[in-house]
Amino acid sequence: MRVLGVDPGLTRCGVGVVDGAPGKPLHLVHVEVIRTSPDADIAERLLGIERGIEALLDEHAPDAVAVERVFAQHNVSTVMGTAQAGAIAIVAAARRGLPVALHTPSEAKAAVTGNGSAGKAQVTMMVTRLLRLPAAPRPADAADALALAICHVWRGGAQARLEAARRAAGWTGGRR
């Protein structure tokens, strides 16, 4: 399974593509940070992120897209930019009919380190080890995007099968 992981952000949007399957070695395909200028108009910044994600979808043809779920932050402008950048990734994937999964930061941390409250240094170290990289991906947004992709490779397939079985059985969260 090839997964594009997206750590959304308006100034720095981490993106990483990983190939793998549960129980098999993981392989780094691509990692980068899409950057936009804080001085640019919001529409131009979002368009820049959209162009970058579309180019990655074209070039690397992932099977799924994993986006960090936005959580409440004290700075409203930061959470708004993060949510807007995440929405760009979701729309780009949906336009192509790709499955999209939202993973919390805790889920991604737990997947790669075994600890949902791990620090950025520990996440970066484990991503580097799991992908057998000669150097740590920088900045942290890049490592976080790879952690999201790894999380989905390992957990997403099972989640998708479980959800498909629930739909086939007519399960609607406790009500039929």
Coordinates of N, CA and C in Angstrom, one line a residue:
M1 N 0.9 -1.2 0.0 CA 0.0 0.0 0.0 C 0.9 1.2 0.0
R2 N 0.6 2.2 -0.8 CA 1.3 3.5 -0.9 C 0.4 4.5 -0.3
V3 N 0.9 5.2 0.7 CA 0.1 6.2 1.5 C 0.9 7.6 1.4
L4 N 0.1 8.6 1.1 CA 0.6 10.0 1.3 C 0.1 10.5 2.6
G5 N 1.1 10.8 3.5 CA 0.8 11.4 4.8 C 0.9 12.9 4.7
V6 N -0.1 13.6 5.3 CA -0.1 15.1 5.3 C -0.2 15.6 6.7
D7 N 0.9 16.4 7.1 CA 0.8 17.1 8.3 C 0.5 18.6 8.0
P8 N -0.8 18.9 8.0 CA -1.2 20.2 7.5 C -0.7 21.4 8.2
G9 N -0.4 22.4 7.5 CA 0.0 23.7 8.1 C -0.1 24.7 7.0
L10 N -0.3 26.0 7.3 CA -0.4 27.0 6.3 C 0.9 27.5 5.9
T11 N 1.9 27.6 6.8 CA 3.2 28.0 6.5 C 4.1 26.9 6.0
R12 N 4.0 25.8 6.8 CA 4.7 24.5 6.5 C 3.8 23.4 6.5
C13 N 3.6 22.7 5.3 CA 2.7 21.6 5.2 C 3.6 20.4 4.9
G14 N 3.8 19.5 5.9 CA 4.7 18.3 5.7 C 3.9 17.3 4.9
V15 N 4.6 16.7 3.9 CA 4.0 15.6 3.1 C 5.1 14.5 2.9
G16 N 4.6 13.3 3.0 CA 5.5 12.2 2.9 C 4.8 11.0 2.3
V17 N 5.4 10.3 1.4 CA 4.9 9.1 0.7 C 5.7 7.9 1.2
V18 N 4.9 6.8 1.6 CA 5.5 5.6 2.2 C 4.9 4.4 1.5
D19 N 5.7 3.4 1.1 CA 5.2 2.1 0.7 C 5.3 1.1 1.8
G20 N 4.4 0.3 1.9 CA 4.5 -0.8 3.0 C 3.2 -1.6 3.1
A21 N 3.3 -2.5 4.0 CA 2.2 -3.4 4.4 C 2.5 -3.8 5.9
P22 N 1.4 -4.1 6.6 CA 1.6 -4.6 8.0 C 2.5 -5.8 8.0
G23 N 3.5 -5.7 8.9 CA 4.5 -6.8 9.0 C 5.6 -6.9 8.0
K24 N 5.6 -5.9 7.1 CA 6.6 -5.9 6.0 C 7.5 -4.6 6.2
P25 N 8.7 -4.6 5.6 CA 9.5 -3.4 5.7 C 8.8 -2.2 5.0
L26 N 9.0 -1.1 5.5 CA 8.5 0.2 5.0 C 9.6 0.8 4.1
H27 N 9.1 1.6 3.1 CA 10.0 2.2 2.1 C 9.6 3.7 1.9
L28 N 10.6 4.6 2.1 CA 10.3 6.0 1.8 C 10.3 6.2 0.3
V29 N 9.2 6.8 -0.2 CA 9.1 7.2 -1.6 C 9.5 8.6 -1.8
H30 N 9.0 9.5 -0.9 CA 9.2 10.9 -1.1 C 8.8 11.6 0.2
V31 N 9.6 12.7 0.5 CA 9.2 13.6 1.6 C 9.6 15.0 1.3
E32 N 8.8 15.9 1.7 CA 9.1 17.3 1.6 C 8.2 18.2 2.4
V33 N 8.5 19.5 2.4 CA 7.6 20.4 3.1 C 7.2 21.4 2.1
I34 N 5.9 21.6 1.9 CA 5.3 22.6 1.0 C 5.3 23.9 1.9
R35 N 5.9 24.9 1.4 CA 6.0 26.2 2.2 C 5.3 27.3 1.5
T36 N 4.6 28.1 2.3 CA 4.0 29.3 1.8 C 4.4 30.5 2.7
S37 N 4.4 31.7 2.1 CA 4.9 32.9 2.8 C 3.7 33.4 3.7
P38 N 4.1 33.7 4.9 CA 3.0 34.2 5.8 C 2.6 35.6 5.4
D39 N 3.3 36.3 4.5 CA 3.0 37.6 4.0 C 2.0 37.5 2.8
A40 N 1.8 36.3 2.2 CA 1.0 36.2 1.0 C -0.5 36.1 1.4
D41 N -1.3 36.4 0.5 CA -2.8 36.4 0.6 C -3.2 34.9 0.9
I42 N -4.2 34.7 1.8 CA -4.6 33.4 2.2 C -5.0 32.5 1.0
A43 N -5.7 33.1 0.0 CA -6.1 32.4 -1.2 C -4.8 31.8 -1.9
E44 N -3.8 32.7 -2.1 CA -2.6 32.3 -2.8 C -1.8 31.2 -2.0
R45 N -1.9 31.3 -0.7 CA -1.2 30.3 0.2 C -1.9 28.9 0.0
L46 N -3.2 28.9 0.1 CA -4.0 27.7 -0.1 C -3.8 27.1 -1.5
L47 N -3.8 28.0 -2.5 CA -3.5 27.5 -3.9 C -2.1 26.9 -4.0
G48 N -1.1 27.4 -3.3 CA 0.2 26.9 -3.4 C 0.2 25.5 -2.8
I49 N -0.5 25.3 -1.6 CA -0.6 24.0 -1.0 C -1.3 23.0 -1.9
E50 N -2.4 23.5 -2.5 CA -3.2 22.6 -3.4 C -2.3 22.2 -4.6
R51 N -1.6 23.1 -5.2 CA -0.7 22.7 -6.3 C 0.4 21.7 -5.9
G52 N 0.9 21.9 -4.7 CA 1.9 20.9 -4.3 C 1.4 19.5 -4.0
I53 N 0.2 19.5 -3.4 CA -0.4 18.2 -3.1 C -0.9 17.5 -4.4
E54 N -1.5 18.3 -5.3 CA -1.9 17.7 -6.6 C -0.7 17.1 -7.4
A55 N 0.5 17.8 -7.3 CA 1.7 17.3 -8.0 C 2.1 16.0 -7.4
L56 N 2.1 15.9 -6.1 CA 2.5 14.7 -5.4 C 1.5 13.5 -5.8
L57 N 0.2 13.8 -5.8 CA -0.7 12.8 -6.2 C -0.5 12.3 -7.6
D58 N -0.2 13.2 -8.5 CA 0.1 12.9 -9.9 C 1.4 12.0 -10.0
E59 N 2.4 12.5 -9.3 CA 3.7 11.8 -9.4 C 3.8 10.5 -8.7
H60 N 3.2 10.4 -7.5 CA 3.4 9.2 -6.7 C 2.2 8.2 -6.6
A61 N 1.1 8.6 -7.1 CA -0.1 7.8 -7.2 C -0.4 7.0 -5.9
P62 N -0.6 7.6 -4.8 CA -0.9 6.8 -3.6 C -2.2 6.1 -3.6
D63 N -2.3 5.0 -2.8 CA -3.5 4.3 -2.7 C -4.5 4.9 -1.7
A64 N -3.9 5.7 -0.8 CA -4.7 6.4 0.2 C -4.0 7.6 0.7
V65 N -4.7 8.5 1.4 CA -4.2 9.7 1.9 C -4.5 9.8 3.4
A66 N -3.5 10.0 4.2 CA -3.7 10.1 5.7 C -3.4 11.5 6.1
V67 N -4.3 12.2 6.7 CA -4.2 13.6 7.1 C -4.3 13.7 8.6
E68 N -3.5 14.5 9.2 CA -3.6 14.7 10.7 C -4.9 15.4 11.0
R69 N -5.6 14.8 12.0 CA -6.9 15.4 12.4 C -6.6 16.6 13.2
V70 N -7.3 17.7 12.9 CA -7.1 19.0 13.6 C -7.7 18.9 15.0
F71 N -6.9 19.3 16.0 CA -7.5 19.3 17.3 C -7.5 20.8 17.8
A72 N -8.2 21.0 18.9 CA -8.3 22.4 19.4 C -7.0 22.9 19.9
Q73 N -6.7 24.1 19.5 CA -5.5 24.8 19.9 C -5.9 26.1 20.5
H74 N -5.0 26.7 21.3 CA -5.3 28.0 21.9 C -5.3 29.1 20.9
N75 N -4.5 29.0 19.9 CA -4.4 30.1 18.8 C -5.4 29.8 17.7
V76 N -6.4 30.5 17.6 CA -7.5 30.3 16.7 C -7.0 30.4 15.2
S77 N -6.1 31.4 15.0 CA -5.6 31.6 13.6 C -4.8 30.4 13.2
T78 N -4.0 29.8 14.1 CA -3.2 28.6 13.8 C -4.1 27.4 13.5
V79 N -5.1 27.2 14.3 CA -6.0 26.0 14.0 C -6.8 26.2 12.7
M80 N -7.2 27.5 12.4 CA -7.9 27.7 11.2 C -7.0 27.4 10.0
G81 N -5.7 27.9 10.0 CA -4.8 27.6 8.9 C -4.6 26.1 8.7
T82 N -4.4 25.4 9.9 CA -4.2 24.0 9.8 C -5.4 23.3 9.2
A83 N -6.6 23.6 9.7 CA -7.8 23.0 9.2 C -8.0 23.3 7.7
Q84 N -7.7 24.5 7.2 CA -7.8 24.8 5.8 C -6.8 24.0 5.0
A85 N -5.6 23.9 5.4 CA -4.6 23.1 4.7 C -5.0 21.7 4.6
G86 N -5.5 21.1 5.8 CA -5.9 19.8 5.8 C -7.1 19.5 4.8
A87 N -8.0 20.5 4.8 CA -9.2 20.4 3.9 C -8.7 20.3 2.4
I88 N -7.7 21.1 2.1 CA -7.1 21.1 0.7 C -6.7 19.6 0.4
A89 N -6.0 19.0 1.3 CA -5.5 17.6 1.0 C -6.7 16.6 0.9
I90 N -7.7 16.8 1.7 CA -8.9 15.9 1.7 C -9.6 16.1 0.3
V91 N -9.8 17.3 -0.1 CA -10.5 17.6 -1.3 C -9.7 17.0 -2.5
A92 N -8.4 17.3 -2.5 CA -7.6 16.8 -3.6 C -7.7 15.2 -3.7
A93 N -7.6 14.5 -2.6 CA -7.8 13.1 -2.6 C -9.2 12.7 -3.1
A94 N -10.2 13.3 -2.5 CA -11.6 13.0 -2.9 C -11.8 13.2 -4.3
R95 N -11.3 14.2 -4.9 CA -11.4 14.5 -6.4 C -11.0 13.3 -7.2
R96 N -10.0 12.6 -6.7 CA -9.4 11.4 -7.4 C -10.0 10.1 -6.9
G97 N -11.0 10.2 -6.0 CA -11.6 8.9 -5.5 C -10.7 8.1 -4.6
L98 N -9.7 8.8 -4.0 CA -8.9 8.1 -3.0 C -9.4 8.1 -1.6
P99 N -9.3 7.0 -0.9 CA -9.7 7.0 0.5 C -8.9 8.0 1.3
V100 N -9.6 8.6 2.2 CA -8.9 9.6 3.1 C -9.1 9.1 4.5
A101 N -8.1 9.1 5.3 CA -8.2 8.8 6.7 C -7.7 9.9 7.6
L102 N -8.3 10.2 8.6 CA -7.9 11.3 9.6 C -7.3 10.6 10.8
H103 N -6.1 10.8 11.2 CA -5.5 10.2 12.3 C -5.1 11.4 13.3
T104 N -5.3 11.2 14.6 CA -4.9 12.2 15.6 C -3.4 12.1 15.7
P105 N -2.8 13.2 16.2 CA -1.4 13.1 16.5 C -1.0 12.0 17.5
S106 N -1.9 11.7 18.5 CA -1.6 10.6 19.4 C -1.6 9.3 18.7
E107 N -2.5 9.1 17.8 CA -2.6 7.8 17.0 C -1.3 7.6 16.2
A108 N -0.8 8.6 15.6 CA 0.4 8.5 14.8 C 1.6 8.3 15.7
K109 N 1.7 9.0 16.8 CA 2.8 8.8 17.7 C 2.8 7.4 18.3
A110 N 1.6 6.9 18.7 CA 1.5 5.6 19.2 C 1.9 4.5 18.2
A111 N 1.5 4.8 16.9 CA 1.8 3.8 15.9 C 3.4 3.6 15.7
V112 N 4.1 4.7 15.7 CA 5.5 4.7 15.4 C 6.4 4.5 16.6
T113 N 5.9 4.9 17.8 CA 6.8 4.9 19.0 C 6.2 3.9 20.1
G114 N 4.9 3.6 20.0 CA 4.3 2.8 21.1 C 3.8 3.7 22.2
N115 N 3.9 5.0 22.1 CA 3.6 6.0 23.1 C 2.8 7.2 22.5
G116 N 1.5 7.3 22.7 CA 0.7 8.4 22.2 C 1.1 9.8 22.6
S117 N 1.9 9.9 23.6 CA 2.3 11.2 24.1 C 3.8 11.4 23.8
A118 N 4.4 10.7 22.9 CA 5.8 10.8 22.6 C 6.2 12.2 22.1
G119 N 7.4 12.7 22.3 CA 7.8 14.0 21.9 C 8.2 13.9 20.4
K120 N 8.4 15.1 19.8 CA 8.8 15.2 18.4 C 10.1 14.5 18.1
A121 N 11.1 14.6 19.1 CA 12.4 14.0 18.9 C 12.3 12.4 18.8
Q122 N 11.4 11.9 19.6 CA 11.2 10.4 19.7 C 10.5 10.0 18.4
V123 N 9.5 10.7 17.9 CA 8.8 10.4 16.7 C 9.8 10.4 15.5
T124 N 10.6 11.5 15.4 CA 11.6 11.6 14.4 C 12.6 10.5 14.4
M125 N 13.1 10.1 15.6 CA 14.0 9.0 15.7 C 13.4 7.7 15.2
M126 N 12.2 7.4 15.6 CA 11.5 6.2 15.2 C 11.2 6.1 13.7
V127 N 10.8 7.3 13.1 CA 10.5 7.3 11.7 C 11.8 7.1 10.9
T128 N 12.9 7.7 11.4 CA 14.2 7.4 10.8 C 14.6 6.0 10.8
R129 N 14.4 5.3 11.9 CA 14.7 3.9 12.1 C 13.8 3.0 11.2
L130 N 12.5 3.3 11.3 CA 11.5 2.4 10.6 C 11.7 2.5 9.1
L131 N 12.1 3.6 8.6 CA 12.3 3.8 7.1 C 13.8 3.6 6.7
R132 N 14.6 3.2 7.7 CA 16.0 3.0 7.5 C 16.7 4.1 6.7
L133 N 16.5 5.3 7.2 CA 17.0 6.5 6.6 C 18.4 6.8 7.1
P134 N 19.3 7.4 6.2 CA 20.6 7.7 6.7 C 20.6 9.0 7.6
A135 N 19.6 9.8 7.5 CA 19.5 11.0 8.4 C 18.0 11.3 8.6
A136 N 17.8 12.0 9.7 CA 16.4 12.3 10.1 C 15.8 13.2 9.2
P137 N 14.5 13.0 8.8 CA 13.8 14.0 8.0 C 13.6 15.3 8.7
R138 N 13.9 16.4 8.1 CA 13.7 17.7 8.7 C 12.9 18.6 7.8
P139 N 12.2 19.5 8.3 CA 11.9 19.8 9.7 C 10.9 18.8 10.3
A140 N 10.5 19.0 11.5 CA 9.6 18.1 12.2 C 8.3 17.8 11.4
D141 N 7.9 18.8 10.6 CA 6.6 18.6 9.8 C 6.8 17.4 8.8
A142 N 8.0 17.3 8.3 CA 8.3 16.2 7.4 C 8.2 14.8 8.1
A143 N 8.8 14.8 9.2 CA 8.8 13.5 10.0 C 7.4 13.2 10.5
D144 N 6.6 14.2 10.8 CA 5.2 14.0 11.2 C 4.4 13.5 10.1
A145 N 4.6 14.0 8.9 CA 3.9 13.5 7.7 C 4.2 12.0 7.5
L146 N 5.5 11.6 7.6 CA 5.8 10.2 7.4 C 5.2 9.4 8.5
A147 N 5.2 9.9 9.8 CA 4.5 9.1 10.8 C 3.1 8.9 10.5
L148 N 2.4 9.8 10.0 CA 1.0 9.7 9.6 C 0.8 8.6 8.5
A149 N 1.7 8.6 7.5 CA 1.7 7.6 6.5 C 1.9 6.2 7.0
I150 N 2.9 6.1 7.9 CA 3.2 4.8 8.5 C 2.1 4.3 9.4
C151 N 1.5 5.2 10.1 CA 0.3 4.9 10.9 C -0.8 4.3 10.1
H152 N -1.0 4.9 8.9 CA -2.1 4.4 8.1 C -1.7 3.1 7.4
V153 N -0.5 3.0 7.0 CA -0.1 1.7 6.4 C -0.4 0.6 7.4
W154 N 0.0 0.8 8.7 CA -0.2 -0.3 9.7 C -1.6 -0.4 10.2
R155 N -2.3 0.7 10.2 CA -3.7 0.6 10.9 C -4.8 0.8 9.9
G156 N -4.5 1.5 8.8 CA -5.6 1.9 7.9 C -6.3 0.7 7.2
G157 N -5.5 -0.2 6.7 CA -6.1 -1.4 6.0 C -7.1 -2.1 6.9
A158 N -6.7 -2.4 8.2 CA -7.6 -3.0 9.1 C -8.8 -2.2 9.4
Q159 N -8.6 -0.9 9.5 CA -9.8 0.0 9.8 C -10.7 0.0 8.6
A160 N -10.2 0.0 7.4 CA -11.0 0.0 6.2 C -11.8 -1.3 6.1
R161 N -11.2 -2.4 6.3 CA -11.9 -3.7 6.3 C -13.0 -3.8 7.3
L162 N -12.7 -3.3 8.5 CA -13.7 -3.3 9.6 C -14.9 -2.4 9.2
E163 N -14.6 -1.2 8.7 CA -15.7 -0.3 8.3 C -16.5 -0.9 7.1
A164 N -15.9 -1.6 6.2 CA -16.6 -2.2 5.1 C -17.5 -3.3 5.6
A165 N -17.0 -4.1 6.6 CA -17.8 -5.2 7.1 C -19.0 -4.6 7.9
R166 N -18.8 -3.5 8.6 CA -19.9 -2.9 9.3 C -20.9 -2.4 8.4
R167 N -20.5 -1.8 7.3 CA -21.5 -1.3 6.3 C -22.3 -2.4 5.7
A168 N -21.5 -3.5 5.3 CA -22.2 -4.7 4.7 C -23.2 -5.3 5.7
A169 N -22.9 -5.2 7.0 CA -23.8 -5.8 7.9 C -25.0 -4.9 8.3
G170 N -24.9 -3.6 7.8 CA -25.9 -2.7 8.1 C -25.8 -2.0 9.5
W171 N -24.5 -2.1 10.0 CA -24.3 -1.5 11.3 C -24.1 0.0 11.2
T172 N -24.8 0.7 12.1 CA -24.8 2.2 12.1 C -24.5 2.7 13.4
G173 N -23.5 2.1 14.1 CA -23.1 2.7 15.4 C -24.1 2.3 16.5
G174 N -24.6 1.1 16.4 CA -25.4 0.6 17.5 C -26.9 0.5 17.1
R175 N -27.2 1.1 16.0 CA -28.6 1.1 15.5 C -28.6 0.4 14.1
R176 N -29.6 -0.4 13.9 CA -29.8 -1.0 12.6 C -31.0 -0.4 11.9

